Coordinates of C-alpha atoms in Angstrom, one line a residue:
M1 CA -39.0 -5.8 -37.6
I2 CA -36.8 -8.2 -35.6
K3 CA -33.8 -6.0 -36.6
I4 CA -35.5 -2.8 -35.4
N5 CA -36.5 -4.5 -32.0
L6 CA -33.0 -5.7 -31.6
L7 CA -31.5 -2.3 -32.1
L8 CA -34.1 -0.8 -29.7
L9 CA -33.2 -3.5 -27.1
L10 CA -29.5 -2.7 -27.5
S11 CA -30.2 1.0 -27.1
I12 CA -32.2 0.4 -23.9
C13 CA -29.5 -1.8 -22.5
S14 CA -26.9 0.8 -23.3
L15 CA -28.9 3.6 -21.5
V16 CA -29.4 1.3 -18.5
C17 CA -25.7 0.6 -18.2
F18 CA -24.8 4.2 -18.7
G19 CA -27.2 5.2 -15.9
Q20 CA -25.9 2.5 -13.6
H21 CA -22.2 3.5 -14.2
K22 CA -23.2 7.2 -13.6
N23 CA -24.9 6.3 -10.3
H24 CA -21.9 4.2 -9.3
A25 CA -19.5 7.0 -10.1
Q26 CA -21.5 9.4 -8.0
Q27 CA -21.6 7.0 -5.0
L28 CA -17.9 6.3 -5.3
D29 CA -17.0 9.9 -5.6
S30 CA -19.0 10.7 -2.5
I31 CA -17.1 8.1 -0.5
F32 CA -13.7 9.5 -1.5
A33 CA -14.8 13.1 -1.1
T34 CA -16.0 12.4 2.4
L35 CA -12.8 10.7 3.4
H36 CA -10.8 13.6 2.0
A37 CA -12.8 16.1 4.0
Q38 CA -12.1 14.0 7.1
H39 CA -8.3 13.8 6.7
Q40 CA -8.5 10.2 5.6
F41 CA -7.7 10.4 1.9
N42 CA -5.4 12.4 -0.4
G43 CA -4.6 11.0 -3.9
S44 CA -6.0 9.7 -7.1
V45 CA -8.4 6.8 -7.9
L46 CA -9.2 4.7 -11.0
I47 CA -12.0 2.2 -10.7
A48 CA -13.1 0.2 -13.8
E49 CA -15.3 -2.8 -14.5
K50 CA -15.6 -4.9 -17.7
G51 CA -13.3 -2.5 -19.6
K52 CA -15.3 0.7 -18.6
V53 CA -13.7 3.3 -16.4
I54 CA -16.3 4.3 -13.7
L55 CA -14.3 6.8 -11.7
E56 CA -11.0 8.4 -12.5
K57 CA -10.3 11.4 -10.3
G58 CA -7.9 13.1 -7.9
Y59 CA -8.5 14.5 -4.4
G60 CA -6.5 17.0 -2.4
Y61 CA -3.1 18.5 -3.1
S62 CA -0.1 16.8 -4.8
N63 CA 2.1 19.6 -3.3
E64 CA 1.1 21.3 -0.1
Q65 CA 3.4 24.3 -0.8
T66 CA 2.3 25.1 -4.3
K67 CA -1.3 23.9 -3.8
E68 CA -1.2 21.9 -7.0
L69 CA -4.2 19.5 -7.1
N70 CA -4.0 15.8 -7.5
N71 CA -5.6 14.5 -10.8
A72 CA -5.7 11.4 -13.0
Q73 CA -2.2 12.3 -14.4
T74 CA -0.5 12.8 -11.0
I75 CA 2.6 10.6 -10.5
Y76 CA 3.0 8.7 -7.3
E77 CA 5.6 6.5 -5.7
L78 CA 4.1 3.0 -5.8
A79 CA 6.0 1.6 -2.7
S80 CA 5.6 -2.2 -2.5
C81 CA 3.3 -2.2 -5.6
S82 CA 6.7 -1.9 -7.4
K83 CA 7.4 -5.5 -6.7
Q84 CA 5.2 -6.8 -9.5
F85 CA 7.4 -5.1 -12.1
T86 CA 10.6 -6.5 -10.5
A87 CA 9.0 -10.0 -10.7
T88 CA 8.0 -9.4 -14.3
A89 CA 11.6 -8.5 -15.2
I90 CA 12.6 -11.9 -13.8
V91 CA 9.9 -13.6 -15.9
L92 CA 11.2 -11.9 -19.1
L93 CA 14.7 -13.1 -18.4
K94 CA 13.4 -16.6 -17.7
R95 CA 11.6 -16.5 -21.1
E96 CA 14.9 -15.8 -22.8
G97 CA 16.6 -18.7 -21.0
K98 CA 19.0 -16.4 -19.1
L99 CA 18.0 -17.8 -15.7
D100 CA 15.7 -20.4 -14.0
Y101 CA 13.5 -20.0 -11.1
K102 CA 15.2 -22.9 -9.4
D103 CA 18.6 -21.3 -9.7
P104 CA 20.4 -20.6 -6.3
I105 CA 20.8 -16.9 -5.9
S106 CA 24.5 -17.5 -5.2
K107 CA 24.9 -18.2 -8.9
Y108 CA 24.3 -14.5 -9.6
L109 CA 25.3 -13.0 -6.3
P110 CA 28.4 -15.0 -5.2
E111 CA 29.0 -12.6 -2.4
L112 CA 26.1 -14.2 -0.7
S113 CA 27.4 -17.8 -1.0
S114 CA 26.3 -18.5 2.6
W115 CA 22.7 -18.3 1.3
N116 CA 23.3 -20.9 -1.4
K117 CA 20.1 -22.8 -0.5
V118 CA 17.9 -19.8 -1.4
T119 CA 16.5 -19.9 -5.0
I120 CA 15.1 -17.2 -7.2
A121 CA 11.7 -18.8 -6.7
D122 CA 12.1 -18.3 -2.9
L123 CA 12.8 -14.6 -3.4
L124 CA 9.8 -14.2 -5.6
R125 CA 7.4 -15.9 -3.2
H126 CA 9.0 -14.7 0.1
T127 CA 9.9 -18.2 1.2
S128 CA 13.7 -17.4 1.4
G129 CA 14.1 -16.9 5.2
L130 CA 16.3 -13.9 4.5
P131 CA 16.6 -11.1 7.2
E132 CA 14.8 -7.8 6.6
F133 CA 17.2 -5.1 5.4
L134 CA 14.9 -2.3 6.5
A135 CA 15.2 -3.4 10.1
D136 CA 18.8 -4.3 10.0
M137 CA 20.1 -1.2 8.2
D138 CA 17.9 1.1 10.2
N139 CA 20.3 0.4 13.1
H140 CA 23.6 0.3 11.1
Q141 CA 23.2 2.6 8.0
D142 CA 25.2 5.8 8.0
S143 CA 22.5 8.5 8.1
T144 CA 24.7 10.9 6.1
K145 CA 24.8 8.5 3.1
I146 CA 22.2 7.0 0.8
A147 CA 22.4 3.3 0.4
T148 CA 22.0 1.3 -2.9
N149 CA 21.4 -2.3 -3.7
A150 CA 25.1 -2.9 -3.8
D151 CA 25.3 -1.6 -0.2
V152 CA 22.6 -4.0 0.9
I153 CA 24.5 -6.9 -0.7
R154 CA 27.8 -5.7 0.8
F155 CA 26.1 -5.3 4.2
Y156 CA 25.0 -9.0 4.4
A157 CA 28.1 -10.4 2.7
Q158 CA 30.2 -8.9 5.5
R159 CA 27.8 -9.9 8.3
K160 CA 27.1 -13.4 6.9
D161 CA 23.7 -13.4 8.6
T162 CA 22.0 -16.8 9.1
L163 CA 18.6 -17.5 7.5
R164 CA 15.6 -17.0 9.7
F165 CA 14.2 -20.4 8.5
E166 CA 14.9 -23.1 6.0
P167 CA 14.1 -21.9 2.5
G168 CA 10.8 -23.1 1.2
S169 CA 9.5 -24.1 4.7
R170 CA 7.6 -20.9 5.4
H171 CA 6.2 -17.8 3.8
R172 CA 7.3 -14.5 5.4
Y173 CA 7.1 -11.2 3.6
C174 CA 10.6 -9.6 3.3
N175 CA 11.7 -6.6 1.3
T176 CA 15.2 -7.9 1.0
N177 CA 14.0 -10.6 -1.4
Y178 CA 13.1 -8.0 -4.1
V179 CA 16.2 -6.0 -3.5
L180 CA 18.2 -9.0 -4.5
L181 CA 15.9 -9.8 -7.4
A182 CA 16.6 -6.3 -8.9
S183 CA 20.3 -6.9 -8.6
I184 CA 20.0 -10.3 -10.3
V185 CA 18.2 -8.5 -13.2
E186 CA 21.1 -6.1 -13.5
R187 CA 23.8 -8.8 -13.5
V188 CA 22.0 -11.1 -15.9
S189 CA 20.9 -8.5 -18.4
G190 CA 24.0 -6.3 -18.1
K191 CA 21.7 -3.2 -17.8
P192 CA 20.8 -0.9 -15.0
F193 CA 17.5 -2.0 -13.4
A194 CA 15.7 1.2 -14.1
G195 CA 16.7 1.1 -17.7
F196 CA 15.7 -2.6 -18.1
L197 CA 12.2 -1.8 -16.8
Q198 CA 11.9 1.2 -19.0
Q199 CA 13.0 -0.6 -22.1
R200 CA 11.3 -3.9 -21.6
I201 CA 8.1 -3.1 -19.8
F202 CA 7.1 0.6 -19.6
K203 CA 7.9 1.6 -23.1
P204 CA 6.3 -1.3 -24.9
L205 CA 3.1 -0.8 -22.9
H206 CA 3.2 3.0 -23.5
M207 CA 3.3 3.7 -19.8
D208 CA 4.8 7.1 -20.6
H209 CA 4.6 8.4 -17.0
T210 CA 6.1 5.4 -15.3
F211 CA 9.7 5.1 -14.2
I212 CA 12.0 4.5 -11.3
Y213 CA 12.8 7.6 -9.4
N214 CA 15.2 8.0 -6.5
R215 CA 13.9 11.3 -5.3
K216 CA 16.4 11.8 -2.4
Q217 CA 19.5 10.4 -4.2
Q218 CA 19.0 12.0 -7.6
P219 CA 16.3 14.8 -7.3
R220 CA 15.1 16.4 -10.4
T221 CA 12.1 18.5 -11.6
I222 CA 9.3 16.3 -12.8
K223 CA 6.0 17.8 -14.0
N224 CA 2.9 16.7 -12.1
I225 CA 4.7 14.5 -9.6
A226 CA 3.4 14.3 -6.0
T227 CA 5.2 14.8 -2.8
G228 CA 4.6 12.2 -0.1
Y229 CA 3.4 13.4 3.3
A230 CA 2.9 12.3 6.9
W231 CA 1.6 14.4 9.8
A232 CA 3.9 16.3 12.1
T233 CA 3.6 14.9 15.6
G234 CA 0.6 16.2 17.4
S235 CA -0.6 18.2 14.4
F236 CA -2.6 18.1 11.2
R237 CA 0.3 19.9 9.4
K238 CA 1.7 17.7 6.6
I239 CA 5.4 17.2 6.2
S240 CA 7.6 15.1 4.0
S241 CA 10.1 12.5 5.1
D242 CA 12.9 15.0 4.5
Q243 CA 12.0 16.4 7.9
R244 CA 13.2 14.4 10.8
E245 CA 10.0 15.0 12.8
S246 CA 8.1 13.0 10.2
G247 CA 9.3 9.8 11.8
D248 CA 10.1 8.5 8.3
Y249 CA 13.6 10.0 8.0
F250 CA 15.1 6.6 7.5
V251 CA 13.7 6.3 4.0
R252 CA 16.2 8.9 2.9
T253 CA 19.1 6.7 3.9
V254 CA 17.9 3.8 1.6
D255 CA 16.5 5.9 -1.2
G256 CA 19.0 4.3 -3.7
V257 CA 17.6 0.8 -3.1
T258 CA 15.4 -0.5 -5.9
G259 CA 13.3 -3.6 -6.6
T260 CA 11.2 -3.5 -3.5
A261 CA 9.9 0.1 -4.2
K262 CA 10.8 3.3 -6.2
V263 CA 8.6 2.7 -9.3
N264 CA 6.5 5.9 -9.8
S265 CA 3.4 5.9 -12.0
T266 CA -0.1 7.2 -12.5
V267 CA -3.5 5.5 -12.2
A268 CA -3.9 5.7 -16.0
D269 CA -0.6 4.0 -16.6
I270 CA -1.3 1.3 -14.0
Y271 CA -4.6 0.6 -15.7
K272 CA -2.7 0.0 -19.0
W273 CA -0.6 -2.5 -17.1
I274 CA -3.5 -4.4 -15.5
T275 CA -5.3 -4.5 -18.9
A276 CA -2.2 -6.0 -20.6
L277 CA -1.9 -8.6 -17.8
K278 CA -5.5 -9.8 -17.8
N279 CA -5.7 -10.0 -21.6
N280 CA -2.3 -11.8 -21.9
T281 CA -1.1 -9.2 -24.4
F282 CA 2.3 -8.7 -22.6
L283 CA 3.0 -11.9 -20.8
T284 CA 1.9 -15.3 -22.2
K285 CA -1.0 -17.1 -20.6
S286 CA 1.3 -19.7 -19.1
E287 CA 3.6 -17.0 -17.7
F288 CA 0.8 -15.1 -16.1
E289 CA -0.6 -18.4 -14.6
E290 CA 2.8 -19.2 -13.1
M291 CA 3.1 -15.6 -11.8
T292 CA -0.3 -15.9 -10.1
A293 CA -0.1 -19.6 -9.0
V294 CA -0.9 -20.5 -5.3
T295 CA 2.0 -22.8 -4.3
Q296 CA 2.8 -24.6 -1.1
T297 CA 5.5 -24.6 1.5
S298 CA 7.5 -27.8 2.1
S299 CA 5.0 -28.6 4.9
G300 CA 2.1 -28.2 2.5
K301 CA 0.7 -24.8 3.5
D302 CA -0.7 -22.6 0.8
I303 CA 1.3 -19.5 -0.2
A304 CA -1.2 -16.8 -1.2
Y305 CA 1.6 -14.8 -2.9
G306 CA 2.8 -15.3 -6.4
F307 CA 5.5 -13.3 -8.3
G308 CA 5.1 -9.8 -6.8
F309 CA 1.3 -10.3 -6.3
M310 CA -0.9 -11.0 -3.3
L311 CA -3.4 -13.6 -4.3
S312 CA -7.0 -14.5 -3.5
K313 CA -7.6 -17.7 -5.5
G314 CA -9.8 -20.7 -5.2
A315 CA -13.3 -21.9 -6.1
N316 CA -15.2 -19.0 -7.8
K317 CA -12.5 -16.4 -6.9
F318 CA -9.4 -15.1 -8.4
S319 CA -7.9 -11.7 -7.6
F320 CA -4.4 -10.4 -7.7
G321 CA -2.7 -7.2 -6.7
H322 CA -0.7 -5.5 -3.9
N323 CA -0.6 -2.7 -1.5
G324 CA 2.2 -0.5 -0.2
S325 CA 3.4 2.3 2.0
W326 CA 6.7 4.2 1.7
D327 CA 8.0 7.7 1.9
G328 CA 4.6 9.3 2.6
F329 CA 2.8 7.3 -0.1
A330 CA 0.1 4.6 0.4
T331 CA -1.0 2.5 -2.6
L332 CA -3.4 -0.2 -3.5
I333 CA -3.7 -2.1 -6.9
F334 CA -6.1 -5.0 -7.3
H335 CA -7.9 -6.8 -10.1
N336 CA -10.7 -9.3 -9.8
M337 CA -10.4 -11.6 -12.8
L338 CA -13.9 -13.1 -12.5
K339 CA -15.6 -9.7 -12.1
D340 CA -13.2 -8.0 -14.5
R341 CA -12.9 -5.2 -11.9
T342 CA -9.9 -3.0 -11.4
V343 CA -9.3 -0.8 -8.3
I344 CA -6.3 1.5 -8.3
I345 CA -5.7 3.9 -5.4
L346 CA -2.6 5.9 -5.2
Q347 CA -2.1 8.4 -2.3
N348 CA 0.6 10.9 -1.3
F349 CA -0.5 10.6 2.3
K350 CA 0.9 8.0 4.6
M351 CA -2.2 7.7 6.8
G352 CA -4.6 7.4 3.8
A353 CA -7.5 4.9 4.0
F354 CA -8.5 2.3 1.4
P355 CA -12.4 1.9 1.3
Y356 CA -12.1 -1.3 -0.6
N357 CA -15.2 -3.0 0.9
N358 CA -17.4 0.0 0.2
I359 CA -16.2 0.1 -3.4
V360 CA -17.2 -3.5 -3.9
Q361 CA -20.6 -2.9 -2.2
V362 CA -21.3 0.1 -4.5
L363 CA -20.3 -1.8 -7.7
E364 CA -22.4 -4.8 -6.7
D365 CA -25.4 -2.7 -5.6
S366 CA -25.3 -4.4 -2.2
P367 CA -26.2 -2.8 1.1
Q368 CA -23.3 -0.6 2.3
E369 CA -21.9 -1.5 5.7
T370 CA -20.3 1.6 7.3
E371 CA -16.6 1.2 6.8
F372 CA -15.6 4.8 7.6
H373 CA -18.2 6.8 9.6
K374 CA -18.9 10.4 8.8
K375 CA -17.5 12.8 11.4
I376 CA -20.2 14.6 13.4
A377 CA -19.8 18.2 14.6
L378 CA -19.4 18.4 18.4
P379 CA -18.6 21.5 20.5
A380 CA -15.0 21.7 21.5
A381 CA -15.9 21.4 25.1
T382 CA -17.8 18.1 24.5
V383 CA -14.7 16.6 22.9
Q384 CA -12.3 18.1 25.5
Q385 CA -14.1 16.5 28.4
Y386 CA -12.5 13.2 27.5
T387 CA -8.9 14.4 27.8
G388 CA -6.7 13.2 30.6
V389 CA -4.8 10.1 31.8
Y390 CA -6.7 6.8 32.1
Q391 CA -5.0 4.1 34.3
T392 CA -5.0 0.8 32.4
A393 CA -6.9 -2.2 33.5
D394 CA -4.0 -4.3 32.2
T395 CA -1.9 -5.6 35.1
S396 CA 0.8 -7.3 32.9
A397 CA 4.4 -6.1 33.0
G398 CA 5.0 -3.1 30.8
A399 CA 1.4 -2.0 30.6
E400 CA 1.0 1.8 30.3
A401 CA -1.6 4.4 31.2
H402 CA -3.6 5.8 28.3
S403 CA -3.1 9.5 27.5
I404 CA -5.8 11.4 25.7
T405 CA -5.3 15.0 24.5
Y406 CA -7.3 17.4 22.2
L407 CA -6.5 18.5 18.7
D408 CA -8.8 20.6 16.5
G409 CA -12.0 18.6 17.2
H410 CA -10.2 15.3 17.5
L411 CA -8.7 13.2 20.3
L412 CA -5.0 12.2 20.2
Y413 CA -4.0 8.9 21.8
N414 CA -0.6 8.2 23.3
T415 CA 0.9 6.4 26.3
A416 CA 3.6 7.6 28.8
R417 CA 6.4 5.8 26.9
N418 CA 5.2 5.7 23.3
T419 CA 4.1 8.5 21.0
W420 CA 1.5 6.7 19.0
D421 CA 0.0 10.0 17.8
M422 CA -3.2 8.3 16.8
R423 CA -6.0 10.6 15.9
F424 CA -9.7 9.9 16.6
Y425 CA -12.7 11.8 15.3
P426 CA -16.2 11.8 16.8
I427 CA -19.0 9.6 15.3
S428 CA -21.2 10.0 18.4
E429 CA -21.0 12.0 21.6
T430 CA -19.2 9.1 23.3
K431 CA -17.5 7.2 20.5
F432 CA -14.5 8.2 18.3
Q433 CA -13.2 6.4 15.2
G434 CA -9.5 6.2 14.5
I435 CA -7.7 7.7 11.4
R436 CA -5.3 5.0 10.8
Q437 CA -3.8 3.5 7.7
A438 CA -4.9 0.0 6.7
S439 CA -7.2 -0.1 9.7
N440 CA -10.8 1.1 9.8
D441 CA -11.9 -0.5 13.0
S442 CA -10.1 1.3 15.8
Y443 CA -12.3 3.2 18.2
L444 CA -12.3 4.9 21.6
Q445 CA -15.5 4.5 23.6
F446 CA -16.2 6.5 26.8
T447 CA -18.6 5.6 29.5
P448 CA -19.4 7.7 32.6
M449 CA -19.5 5.6 35.8
E450 CA -21.8 5.9 38.8
N451 CA -19.0 7.1 41.1
G452 CA -18.1 9.9 38.7
D453 CA -15.1 8.2 37.1
L454 CA -14.8 7.9 33.3
K455 CA -14.1 4.6 31.6
L456 CA -12.2 4.4 28.4
E457 CA -12.3 1.3 26.1
L458 CA -10.1 0.7 23.1
L459 CA -11.8 -1.4 20.4
Q460 CA -10.5 -3.2 17.4
G461 CA -12.4 -5.6 15.2
G462 CA -15.4 -5.0 17.4
K463 CA -13.6 -6.3 20.5
V464 CA -12.2 -4.4 23.5
I465 CA -8.5 -4.8 23.5
D466 CA -7.7 -2.6 26.5
S467 CA -9.4 -0.2 28.9
G468 CA -8.7 2.4 31.5
I469 CA -10.2 4.6 34.2
R470 CA -9.9 8.4 34.7
K471 CA -10.6 9.3 38.3
K472 CA -13.1 12.1 38.8

C-alpha cells in the first residue's frame, strides 16, 4: 500500500512539474515573440532549470536575403562570450605545468617587455592596465587589410605604450587582455589557437557546431550559420557590417584577431559547455573555483570578474556568465549555480534586447514588472505631431538641440552634431520607449504646455536626464 501511494505521489509530482514547465515555456515564448514583433529580438534562446530545458527556440531570420529562419541549431558569433574559452585554454595549460598565472606576460611575449609587470592573472581578470586595441587600432589600422593577433602585438611593440594604471591596482575591462592570452596559448602549446580550442575543449565536449570563424578574413560556406545585422541609418532595413553605412565597418579590419571574440556556436552546444562546468566533468572542482573566484585589487576592492566570467557571488548567490556584442551579434550566457538555472540568448541583431529580469520572474512565478512594454497602435498623425527640433534646457558648453523625426510608426532621436539613430516606439499617446541594446529604460515623454509649446523629456532609470522645448 505504501509503495502504491509513493508511486502515485511521484506521478502527481511529475504531472505538476510538467504542467509548470509547460506554463513557463508558454510565458517565455510570449515574451520573445513580442520582442521579435517589435524589432527588439532576433535570434535563438535556450532556458533550462535543474537539468530540464524549458524553452529552446529561434525567432526571426538567420539570413535576411535567403529568409532562412533561426532555430536551436543556428550558429552565432559569441562576441565577448568567447573569452571564457580563451581563459579555459590557459587553465588547461596551467594544469599541465606549462605556465603559471603569476608569470609575467613578457616571458611568452618578449616583444612586449615594457609591460613586464603585467601577469597572466592580470590579463585574465582585466587588472593589467593595458590600452584598448579596439580604440587604438580604429585610428591606425589600414582599412584595406585584416589585422591578426600578431599585428596587435607588433602594433604595441612599436608604440611602446605606457600602462593606464599599475597592474593589479584596478579592474578595467579591456579586450587587449584576451588577445594576448590567445597568443600566449599559441606560443606555449605550439598550436594555432583555433586548433587548440577545437582539440582540447570543443571536441571532448562534443560541441560539434562550435569553432573559431574569421568570416571576413577566411569566408566559407557553413550550413545553418547566421549573418549578423545592424540597422541602416534612419531605416529598419537590416545590413551587415560589410556595408560601410552599418557603422560597424571597423570589425572587418580586425576580423583576424582572436581570443577576445570569434568563437561561433549554438545554444545547444553552449548548454553542453555550461553543464560540464557546473558538474565539474571538464574542469576539476578546484580549477572551476579558481576560475570563478572573486579576488581583490591591491587596494582591497572586490573584482567581480574571474577567468572570462562576470560574477555575482556572495551570501546566498553565485552566478557566472558573460555578455557580448560584435559584428552584428549580441549574446548573453549566464548560469545561476544555486538555482541550477541556465539562460543562453544568442542574437544576430546588434540592437537585440535581453529580457533577463522577466525570465527570472517567470521561472520564479513572481509578479512581472514590465521590462519591455508592448507597442500600442497609434495613427501616423498622432506620432508625427511630436517631430521637430527641441531646444535643450542644458546650458553647458556643447549642449545640443534634440531632433525628432518619424519612421514607420516610430520616432527617431538625433542631435545636430550626432547621429544617435535611436528608435522609440509608442507605449502611450505621449510616451515612447527606446529600442536600444542592453538598455530597457530609455524613454521620450511629451507634455503640451499652456502657451502652446511642447516639452520633451528624456528619461533613463526613471530619471529625467535632459529636456527640451519645441516652440509652437
